[in-house]
Structures are given as C-alpha cells and as structure tokens.
Amino acid sequence: MPKFAGSQARAIGAEMRRARDSLEWTLETLAAATDISRSTLSRIETGARRADVGEAASILTALAITGPAKQRLLRLAGEGAGTWVEIGPAMEQQLSAIAAYESEARSISDFQISVVPGLLQTSAYARDLIGTSPLGTASRDRAARTRIARQSALNRPALSDYRAFIDEAALRRRVGADPRTMTDQLRKLVETVQRPGLEVRVVPFSSGAYWGCEGPFTLYDLGSHHVVYQENAGSGVFIEEQAIELYQRVLVNLDRLALDASESNDLLTRYAKRYEHDL
C-alpha cells in the first residue's frame, strides 16, 4: 500500500488518472508533456504524494482540464493536508476520493441511521432518495447511476469484509411512493446477509438512545491507514488518523448493541413482509 498523503491528495490523483485514461495516455506520455517524472506522476495519481500547485497546474493543463474543475483541483492542491471539509456543490470533488477508497479498502464499516447505506441501495431506492434533493433531473439521474455503479466495489476479492450497521429507523422510513421500492430494498438486504464477507446488522429501537446515534459515518481500512467519511445534508468531511480511534470505539459499541446476523435477517424479513402487504 503506498504512503498516504491525505484525502485531498487522493481526490486530486483520482481526477488526474481519470482524465489521463480518457485521453488514452500512458504515464510516459504525460511525463513527456509535463516534464514531471513518471514515478512522481504515479505517486501523485495514487495519492502517495501530494502535487504542489505548480505540478497540479502543469498536469491539468496537459490533460486539458479547464474551468471550474481545474480551479477546484488547484485549490485542493494549495490547501493544507488533514481534515477536509466541503460544503454544497464542492462536495462532488470528494466523490473521487470516496470511489478510490471503495476500490482499495481491505474492509469497510458503514453506519447509517435514517437510510440504507449507498453501497447496498437498489436502483429504485437510490433514485427515489436522491429525487428528494433540489438537484436538477440530469444531476439526480447521474448521481443515482454513479451510486449504483460504485457497488461493484463489494465484489472485489481484496475486500475482506464489509460491515453495515443500520438503525431500525432506516427500515421504518419509507422511501418512494411505491411500496415495492421498500420491499425490494429490504429483500436485497436479506440477500446481502447471506453473502460471505458481507454483514448487515440492525440496531433495534429497543436499544433506546446510544453512543453513536448522533451521526452516520463510513470507516475505510486501507491497510497502512484508516479514513472516516461523514456526510450531512450540505457538507462532507474526511477525518484522518488522529481521530480514527474514536470511531473504532463507536463501532465496538454498535457491535455490542446490534442484533446478530440471524436476528437482523429476521427483522429485515418482517419489515419486507409489511411493505409487501401494502402492494
């Protein structure tokens, strides 16, 4: 696993890699166009090295990345490493780092309170959920397609385990006007419980208030380091090594409170039957 230079560095590198691939350029081609060595470019793309503003400008120019996208990446390159917060539309930049972590993580622990985790959503559930946002139709469709496409990360052999802790409130909260949306979504969760390496655990209402119920988060175990991502209605934040232990302790508490796999499966099945009865 390469050295970690921060989530901003990972996002910058992922965007550059995607642009280079779209041009069908090799690292050697980009090195010739920028006068930056192949090894340095490789480390920048993997997030092992943070590009400075001058390097970033040279690479972005060579790759024909212009306008707002270029300005956002240059701003990231100029910011200090560490906790990374974005607000509003700028959160889209963080998706590059999230997708990279999902494709690299050895394990992922997901905790959601009011909705099903994105990596486990059906297409209909994702569309209806994203459809509640003020985004335009094209943006909502693109966001839903992207979310579903990212689920391929769960099929990677290198991903040893994925754990999802879901508050019972997410099962009770109806998404979409058609009861079939919730029925199919809960059936998918039941199927997920049966897959080796994938675990879905429900934190029941009977647990009452508990430590951690204040906010959802995702923890990525990347081998040499860990990263937590928290997303709210209008902001997203990456939290890096210095605060990871707190979130690991929250996960231990969730593991203690949540129903076991069999009990969770039974509860998911009961909720699915409730929605199925409404069809």
PDB file of N, CA and C in Angstrom, residues 192-265:
ATOM      1  N   THR A 192     -28.078  -9.859   1.085  1.00  0.00           N
ATOM      2  CA  THR A 192     -26.718  -9.449   1.436  1.00  0.00           C
ATOM      3  C   THR A 192     -26.235 -10.176   2.672  1.00  0.00           C
ATOM      4  N   VAL A 193     -27.135 -10.381   3.630  1.00  0.00           N
ATOM      5  CA  VAL A 193     -26.768 -11.085   4.863  1.00  0.00           C
ATOM      6  C   VAL A 193     -26.227 -12.479   4.559  1.00  0.00           C
ATOM      7  N   GLN A 194     -26.686 -13.069   3.462  1.00  0.00           N
ATOM      8  CA  GLN A 194     -26.286 -14.444   3.125  1.00  0.00           C
ATOM      9  C   GLN A 194     -24.922 -14.516   2.431  1.00  0.00           C
ATOM     10  N   ARG A 195     -24.391 -13.382   1.991  1.00  0.00           N
ATOM     11  CA  ARG A 195     -23.141 -13.400   1.224  1.00  0.00           C
ATOM     12  C   ARG A 195     -21.921 -13.414   2.136  1.00  0.00           C
ATOM     13  N   PRO A 196     -20.967 -14.296   1.904  1.00  0.00           N
ATOM     14  CA  PRO A 196     -19.758 -14.345   2.730  1.00  0.00           C
ATOM     15  C   PRO A 196     -19.000 -13.015   2.668  1.00  0.00           C
ATOM     16  N   GLY A 197     -18.558 -12.551   3.817  1.00  0.00           N
ATOM     17  CA  GLY A 197     -17.766 -11.324   3.872  1.00  0.00           C
ATOM     18  C   GLY A 197     -18.591 -10.060   3.957  1.00  0.00           C
ATOM     19  N   LEU A 198     -19.920 -10.172   3.781  1.00  0.00           N
ATOM     20  CA  LEU A 198     -20.802  -9.008   3.874  1.00  0.00           C
ATOM     21  C   LEU A 198     -21.731  -9.201   5.073  1.00  0.00           C
ATOM     22  N   GLU A 199     -21.790  -8.208   5.924  1.00  0.00           N
ATOM     23  CA  GLU A 199     -22.564  -8.326   7.157  1.00  0.00           C
ATOM     24  C   GLU A 199     -23.494  -7.128   7.296  1.00  0.00           C
ATOM     25  N   VAL A 200     -24.759  -7.394   7.547  1.00  0.00           N
ATOM     26  CA  VAL A 200     -25.742  -6.348   7.807  1.00  0.00           C
ATOM     27  C   VAL A 200     -26.314  -6.588   9.194  1.00  0.00           C
ATOM     28  N   ARG A 201     -26.168  -5.617  10.069  1.00  0.00           N
ATOM     29  CA  ARG A 201     -26.641  -5.725  11.446  1.00  0.00           C
ATOM     30  C   ARG A 201     -27.567  -4.561  11.746  1.00  0.00           C
ATOM     31  N   VAL A 202     -28.682  -4.848  12.355  1.00  0.00           N
ATOM     32  CA  VAL A 202     -29.661  -3.813  12.672  1.00  0.00           C
ATOM     33  C   VAL A 202     -29.560  -3.437  14.148  1.00  0.00           C
ATOM     34  N   VAL A 203     -29.521  -2.125  14.418  1.00  0.00           N
ATOM     35  CA  VAL A 203     -29.579  -1.623  15.791  1.00  0.00           C
ATOM     36  C   VAL A 203     -31.056  -1.361  16.093  1.00  0.00           C
ATOM     37  N   PRO A 204     -31.681  -2.175  16.960  1.00  0.00           N
ATOM     38  CA  PRO A 204     -33.140  -2.092  17.141  1.00  0.00           C
ATOM     39  C   PRO A 204     -33.566  -0.899  17.994  1.00  0.00           C
ATOM     40  N   PHE A 205     -34.831  -0.527  17.854  1.00  0.00           N
ATOM     41  CA  PHE A 205     -35.392   0.547  18.665  1.00  0.00           C
ATOM     42  C   PHE A 205     -35.274   0.233  20.150  1.00  0.00           C
ATOM     43  N   SER A 206     -35.281  -1.047  20.489  1.00  0.00           N
ATOM     44  CA  SER A 206     -35.209  -1.440  21.900  1.00  0.00           C
ATOM     45  C   SER A 206     -33.904  -1.021  22.558  1.00  0.00           C
ATOM     46  N   SER A 207     -32.899  -0.651  21.754  1.00  0.00           N
ATOM     47  CA  SER A 207     -31.629  -0.172  22.317  1.00  0.00           C
ATOM     48  C   SER A 207     -31.761   1.221  22.911  1.00  0.00           C
ATOM     49  N   GLY A 208     -32.846   1.916  22.545  1.00  0.00           N
ATOM     50  CA  GLY A 208     -33.014   3.281  23.026  1.00  0.00           C
ATOM     51  C   GLY A 208     -31.961   4.199  22.434  1.00  0.00           C
ATOM     52  N   ALA A 209     -31.662   5.289  23.157  1.00  0.00           N
ATOM     53  CA  ALA A 209     -30.567   6.173  22.724  1.00  0.00           C
ATOM     54  C   ALA A 209     -29.241   5.470  22.988  1.00  0.00           C
ATOM     55  N   TYR A 210     -28.263   5.692  22.118  1.00  0.00           N
ATOM     56  CA  TYR A 210     -26.977   5.011  22.296  1.00  0.00           C
ATOM     57  C   TYR A 210     -25.854   5.887  21.774  1.00  0.00           C
ATOM     58  N   TRP A 211     -24.648   5.599  22.253  1.00  0.00           N
ATOM     59  CA  TRP A 211     -23.474   6.362  21.835  1.00  0.00           C
ATOM     60  C   TRP A 211     -23.213   6.084  20.358  1.00  0.00           C
ATOM     61  N   GLY A 212     -23.239   7.130  19.550  1.00  0.00           N
ATOM     62  CA  GLY A 212     -23.032   6.984  18.121  1.00  0.00           C
ATOM     63  C   GLY A 212     -24.260   7.362  17.324  1.00  0.00           C
ATOM     64  N   CYS A 213     -25.430   7.415  17.972  1.00  0.00           N
ATOM     65  CA  CYS A 213     -26.661   7.658  17.215  1.00  0.00           C
ATOM     66  C   CYS A 213     -26.767   9.111  16.739  1.00  0.00           C
ATOM     67  N   GLU A 214     -25.779   9.945  17.100  1.00  0.00           N
ATOM     68  CA  GLU A 214     -25.817  11.340  16.675  1.00  0.00           C
ATOM     69  C   GLU A 214     -25.520  11.528  15.192  1.00  0.00           C
ATOM     70  N   GLY A 215     -24.798  10.586  14.582  1.00  0.00           N
ATOM     71  CA  GLY A 215     -24.480  10.813  13.181  1.00  0.00           C
ATOM     72  C   GLY A 215     -23.865   9.608  12.486  1.00  0.00           C
ATOM     73  N   PRO A 216     -24.203   9.385  11.197  1.00  0.00           N
ATOM     74  CA  PRO A 216     -23.658   8.263  10.419  1.00  0.00           C
ATOM     75  C   PRO A 216     -22.231   8.537   9.969  1.00  0.00           C
ATOM     76  N   PHE A 217     -21.522   7.467   9.618  1.00  0.00           N
ATOM     77  CA  PHE A 217     -20.163   7.622   9.086  1.00  0.00           C
ATOM     78  C   PHE A 217     -19.751   6.322   8.415  1.00  0.00           C
ATOM     79  N   THR A 218     -18.690   6.413   7.620  1.00  0.00           N
ATOM     80  CA  THR A 218     -18.084   5.238   6.988  1.00  0.00           C
ATOM     81  C   THR A 218     -16.602   5.229   7.306  1.00  0.00           C
ATOM     82  N   LEU A 219     -16.088   4.079   7.742  1.00  0.00           N
ATOM     83  CA  LEU A 219     -14.667   3.942   8.043  1.00  0.00           C
ATOM     84  C   LEU A 219     -14.032   2.996   7.032  1.00  0.00           C
ATOM     85  N   TYR A 220     -12.979   3.475   6.373  1.00  0.00           N
ATOM     86  CA  TYR A 220     -12.251   2.677   5.384  1.00  0.00           C
ATOM     87  C   TYR A 220     -10.929   2.216   5.991  1.00  0.00           C
ATOM     88  N   ASP A 221     -10.701   0.911   5.995  1.00  0.00           N
ATOM     89  CA  ASP A 221      -9.416   0.345   6.411  1.00  0.00           C
ATOM     90  C   ASP A 221      -8.610   0.111   5.142  1.00  0.00           C
ATOM     91  N   LEU A 222      -7.566   0.931   4.960  1.00  0.00           N
ATOM     92  CA  LEU A 222      -6.768   0.885   3.740  1.00  0.00           C
ATOM     93  C   LEU A 222      -5.429   0.200   3.958  1.00  0.00           C
ATOM     94  N   GLY A 223      -5.331  -0.555   5.044  1.00  0.00           N
ATOM     95  CA  GLY A 223      -4.101  -1.284   5.309  1.00  0.00           C
ATOM     96  C   GLY A 223      -3.136  -0.477   6.141  1.00  0.00           C
ATOM     97  N   SER A 224      -2.470   0.477   5.521  1.00  0.00           N
ATOM     98  CA  SER A 224      -1.482   1.280   6.233  1.00  0.00           C
ATOM     99  C   SER A 224      -2.109   2.450   6.975  1.00  0.00           C
ATOM    100  N   HIS A 225      -3.366   2.720   6.728  1.00  0.00           N
ATOM    101  CA  HIS A 225      -4.030   3.848   7.375  1.00  0.00           C
ATOM    102  C   HIS A 225      -5.549   3.670   7.304  1.00  0.00           C
ATOM    103  N   HIS A 226      -6.247   4.506   8.063  1.00  0.00           N
ATOM    104  CA  HIS A 226      -7.704   4.489   8.096  1.00  0.00           C
ATOM    105  C   HIS A 226      -8.230   5.887   7.814  1.00  0.00           C
ATOM    106  N   VAL A 227      -9.417   5.940   7.213  1.00  0.00           N
ATOM    107  CA  VAL A 227     -10.061   7.217   6.909  1.00  0.00           C
ATOM    108  C   VAL A 227     -11.542   7.093   7.240  1.00  0.00           C
ATOM    109  N   VAL A 228     -12.100   8.139   7.847  1.00  0.00           N
ATOM    110  CA  VAL A 228     -13.536   8.209   8.113  1.00  0.00           C
ATOM    111  C   VAL A 228     -14.141   9.294   7.235  1.00  0.00           C
ATOM    112  N   TYR A 229     -15.315   8.989   6.675  1.00  0.00           N
ATOM    113  CA  TYR A 229     -16.055   9.998   5.918  1.00  0.00           C
ATOM    114  C   TYR A 229     -17.419  10.180   6.547  1.00  0.00           C
ATOM    115  N   GLN A 230     -17.798  11.443   6.762  1.00  0.00           N
ATOM    116  CA  GLN A 230     -19.122  11.790   7.268  1.00  0.00           C
ATOM    117  C   GLN A 230     -19.780  12.726   6.271  1.00  0.00           C
ATOM    118  N   GLU A 231     -21.031  12.430   5.924  1.00  0.00           N
ATOM    119  CA  GLU A 231     -21.770  13.291   5.007  1.00  0.00           C
ATOM    120  C   GLU A 231     -23.062  13.735   5.649  1.00  0.00           C
ATOM    121  N   ASN A 232     -23.329  15.033   5.569  1.00  0.00           N
ATOM    122  CA  ASN A 232     -24.571  15.609   6.065  1.00  0.00           C
ATOM    123  C   ASN A 232     -25.329  16.214   4.896  1.00  0.00           C
ATOM    124  N   ALA A 233     -26.439  16.888   5.187  1.00  0.00           N
ATOM    125  CA  ALA A 233     -27.274  17.415   4.114  1.00  0.00           C
ATOM    126  C   ALA A 233     -26.526  18.389   3.224  1.00  0.00           C
ATOM    127  N   GLY A 234     -25.663  19.216   3.809  1.00  0.00           N
ATOM    128  CA  GLY A 234     -24.990  20.235   2.998  1.00  0.00           C
ATOM    129  C   GLY A 234     -23.493  20.239   3.092  1.00  0.00           C
ATOM    130  N   SER A 235     -22.899  19.205   3.699  1.00  0.00           N
ATOM    131  CA  SER A 235     -21.447  19.198   3.838  1.00  0.00           C
ATOM    132  C   SER A 235     -20.921  17.777   3.938  1.00  0.00           C
ATOM    133  N   GLY A 236     -19.647  17.616   3.645  1.00  0.00           N
ATOM    134  CA  GLY A 236     -18.971  16.332   3.779  1.00  0.00           C
ATOM    135  C   GLY A 236     -17.603  16.554   4.382  1.00  0.00           C
ATOM    136  N   VAL A 237     -17.149  15.630   5.212  1.00  0.00           N
ATOM    137  CA  VAL A 237     -15.849  15.800   5.862  1.00  0.00           C
ATOM    138  C   VAL A 237     -15.099  14.472   5.897  1.00  0.00           C
ATOM    139  N   PHE A 238     -13.818  14.513   5.538  1.00  0.00           N
ATOM    140  CA  PHE A 238     -12.908  13.384   5.724  1.00  0.00           C
ATOM    141  C   PHE A 238     -12.131  13.617   7.010  1.00  0.00           C
ATOM    142  N   ILE A 239     -12.042  12.591   7.838  1.00  0.00           N
ATOM    143  CA  ILE A 239     -11.298  12.658   9.093  1.00  0.00           C
ATOM    144  C   ILE A 239     -10.218  11.597   9.027  1.00  0.00           C
ATOM    145  N   GLU A 240      -8.988  11.987   9.327  1.00  0.00           N
ATOM    146  CA  GLU A 240      -7.874  11.067   9.128  1.00  0.00           C
ATOM    147  C   GLU A 240      -7.321  10.576  10.455  1.00  0.00           C
ATOM    148  N   GLU A 241      -6.180   9.927  10.427  1.00  0.00           N
ATOM    149  CA  GLU A 241      -5.707   9.077  11.506  1.00  0.00           C
ATOM    150  C   GLU A 241      -5.880   9.610  12.928  1.00  0.00           C
ATOM    151  N   GLN A 242      -5.696  10.921  13.147  1.00  0.00           N
ATOM    152  CA  GLN A 242      -5.647  11.424  14.508  1.00  0.00           C
ATOM    153  C   GLN A 242      -6.931  11.185  15.301  1.00  0.00           C
ATOM    154  N   ALA A 243      -8.070  11.022  14.619  1.00  0.00           N
ATOM    155  CA  ALA A 243      -9.343  10.871  15.332  1.00  0.00           C
ATOM    156  C   ALA A 243     -10.004   9.523  15.073  1.00  0.00           C
ATOM    157  N   ILE A 244      -9.300   8.609  14.412  1.00  0.00           N
ATOM    158  CA  ILE A 244      -9.922   7.349  13.998  1.00  0.00           C
ATOM    159  C   ILE A 244     -10.311   6.476  15.179  1.00  0.00           C
ATOM    160  N   GLU A 245      -9.520   6.495  16.249  1.00  0.00           N
ATOM    161  CA  GLU A 245      -9.778   5.613  17.385  1.00  0.00           C
ATOM    162  C   GLU A 245     -11.175   5.834  17.956  1.00  0.00           C
ATOM    163  N   LEU A 246     -11.643   7.072  17.969  1.00  0.00           N
ATOM    164  CA  LEU A 246     -12.981   7.371  18.476  1.00  0.00           C
ATOM    165  C   LEU A 246     -14.041   6.618  17.678  1.00  0.00           C
ATOM    166  N   TYR A 247     -13.926   6.614  16.357  1.00  0.00           N
ATOM    167  CA  TYR A 247     -14.912   5.954  15.507  1.00  0.00           C
ATOM    168  C   TYR A 247     -14.812   4.433  15.628  1.00  0.00           C
ATOM    169  N   GLN A 248     -13.606   3.921  15.841  1.00  0.00           N
ATOM    170  CA  GLN A 248     -13.456   2.489  16.055  1.00  0.00           C
ATOM    171  C   GLN A 248     -14.157   2.066  17.344  1.00  0.00           C
ATOM    172  N   ARG A 249     -14.107   2.927  18.355  1.00  0.00           N
ATOM    173  CA  ARG A 249     -14.796   2.638  19.625  1.00  0.00           C
ATOM    174  C   ARG A 249     -16.305   2.688  19.440  1.00  0.00           C
ATOM    175  N   VAL A 250     -16.786   3.609  18.609  1.00  0.00           N
ATOM    176  CA  VAL A 250     -18.221   3.655  18.317  1.00  0.00           C
ATOM    177  C   VAL A 250     -18.652   2.353  17.650  1.00  0.00           C
ATOM    178  N   LEU A 251     -17.834   1.845  16.723  1.00  0.00           N
ATOM    179  CA  LEU A 251     -18.169   0.591  16.047  1.00  0.00           C
ATOM    180  C   LEU A 251     -18.213  -0.579  17.019  1.00  0.00           C
ATOM    181  N   VAL A 252     -17.325  -0.579  18.002  1.00  0.00           N
ATOM    182  CA  VAL A 252     -17.360  -1.627  19.033  1.00  0.00           C
ATOM    183  C   VAL A 252     -18.679  -1.554  19.796  1.00  0.00           C
ATOM    184  N   ASN A 253     -19.125  -0.336  20.100  1.00  0.00           N
ATOM    185  CA  ASN A 253     -20.393  -0.175  20.810  1.00  0.00           C
ATOM    186  C   ASN A 253     -21.568  -0.635  19.945  1.00  0.00           C
ATOM    187  N   LEU A 254     -21.525  -0.300  18.649  1.00  0.00           N
ATOM    188  CA  LEU A 254     -22.592  -0.748  17.746  1.00  0.00           C
ATOM    189  C   LEU A 254     -22.628  -2.266  17.645  1.00  0.00           C
ATOM    190  N   ASP A 255     -21.467  -2.877  17.620  1.00  0.00           N
ATOM    191  CA  ASP A 255     -21.384  -4.331  17.560  1.00  0.00           C
ATOM    192  C   ASP A 255     -22.028  -4.962  18.799  1.00  0.00           C
ATOM    193  N   ARG A 256     -21.892  -4.280  19.930  1.00  0.00           N
ATOM    194  CA  ARG A 256     -22.480  -4.774  21.180  1.00  0.00           C
ATOM    195  C   ARG A 256     -24.003  -4.634  21.185  1.00  0.00           C
ATOM    196  N   LEU A 257     -24.512  -3.536  20.605  1.00  0.00           N
ATOM    197  CA  LEU A 257     -25.941  -3.242  20.663  1.00  0.00           C
ATOM    198  C   LEU A 257     -26.757  -3.901  19.552  1.00  0.00           C
ATOM    199  N   ALA A 258     -26.142  -4.077  18.397  1.00  0.00           N
ATOM    200  CA  ALA A 258     -26.890  -4.545  17.222  1.00  0.00           C
ATOM    201  C   ALA A 258     -27.329  -5.995  17.371  1.00  0.00           C
ATOM    202  N   LEU A 259     -28.423  -6.317  16.704  1.00  0.00           N
ATOM    203  CA  LEU A 259     -28.857  -7.707  16.618  1.00  0.00           C
ATOM    204  C   LEU A 259     -27.799  -8.509  15.872  1.00  0.00           C
ATOM    205  N   ASP A 260     -27.693  -9.800  16.160  1.00  0.00           N
ATOM    206  CA  ASP A 260     -26.734 -10.607  15.413  1.00  0.00           C
ATOM    207  C   ASP A 260     -27.259 -10.823  13.989  1.00  0.00           C
ATOM    208  N   ALA A 261     -26.489 -11.497  13.176  1.00  0.00           N
ATOM    209  CA  ALA A 261     -26.841 -11.642  11.757  1.00  0.00           C
ATOM    210  C   ALA A 261     -28.189 -12.331  11.571  1.00  0.00           C
ATOM    211  N   SER A 262     -28.436 -13.380  12.354  1.00  0.00           N
ATOM    212  CA  SER A 262     -29.688 -14.127  12.220  1.00  0.00           C
ATOM    213  C   SER A 262     -30.876 -13.285  12.668  1.00  0.00           C
ATOM    214  N   GLU A 263     -30.727 -12.602  13.791  1.00  0.00           N
ATOM    215  CA  GLU A 263     -31.809 -11.757  14.298  1.00  0.00           C
ATOM    216  C   GLU A 263     -32.079 -10.590  13.350  1.00  0.00           C
ATOM    217  N   SER A 264     -31.008 -10.023  12.805  1.00  0.00           N
ATOM    218  CA  SER A 264     -31.164  -8.931  11.844  1.00  0.00           C
ATOM    219  C   SER A 264     -31.903  -9.408  10.612  1.00  0.00           C
ATOM    220  N   ASN A 265     -31.545 -10.597  10.158  1.00  0.00           N
ATOM    221  CA  ASN A 265     -32.214 -11.186   8.991  1.00  0.00           C
ATOM    222  C   ASN A 265     -33.714 -11.343   9.244  1.00  0.00           C
TER     223      ASN A 265
END
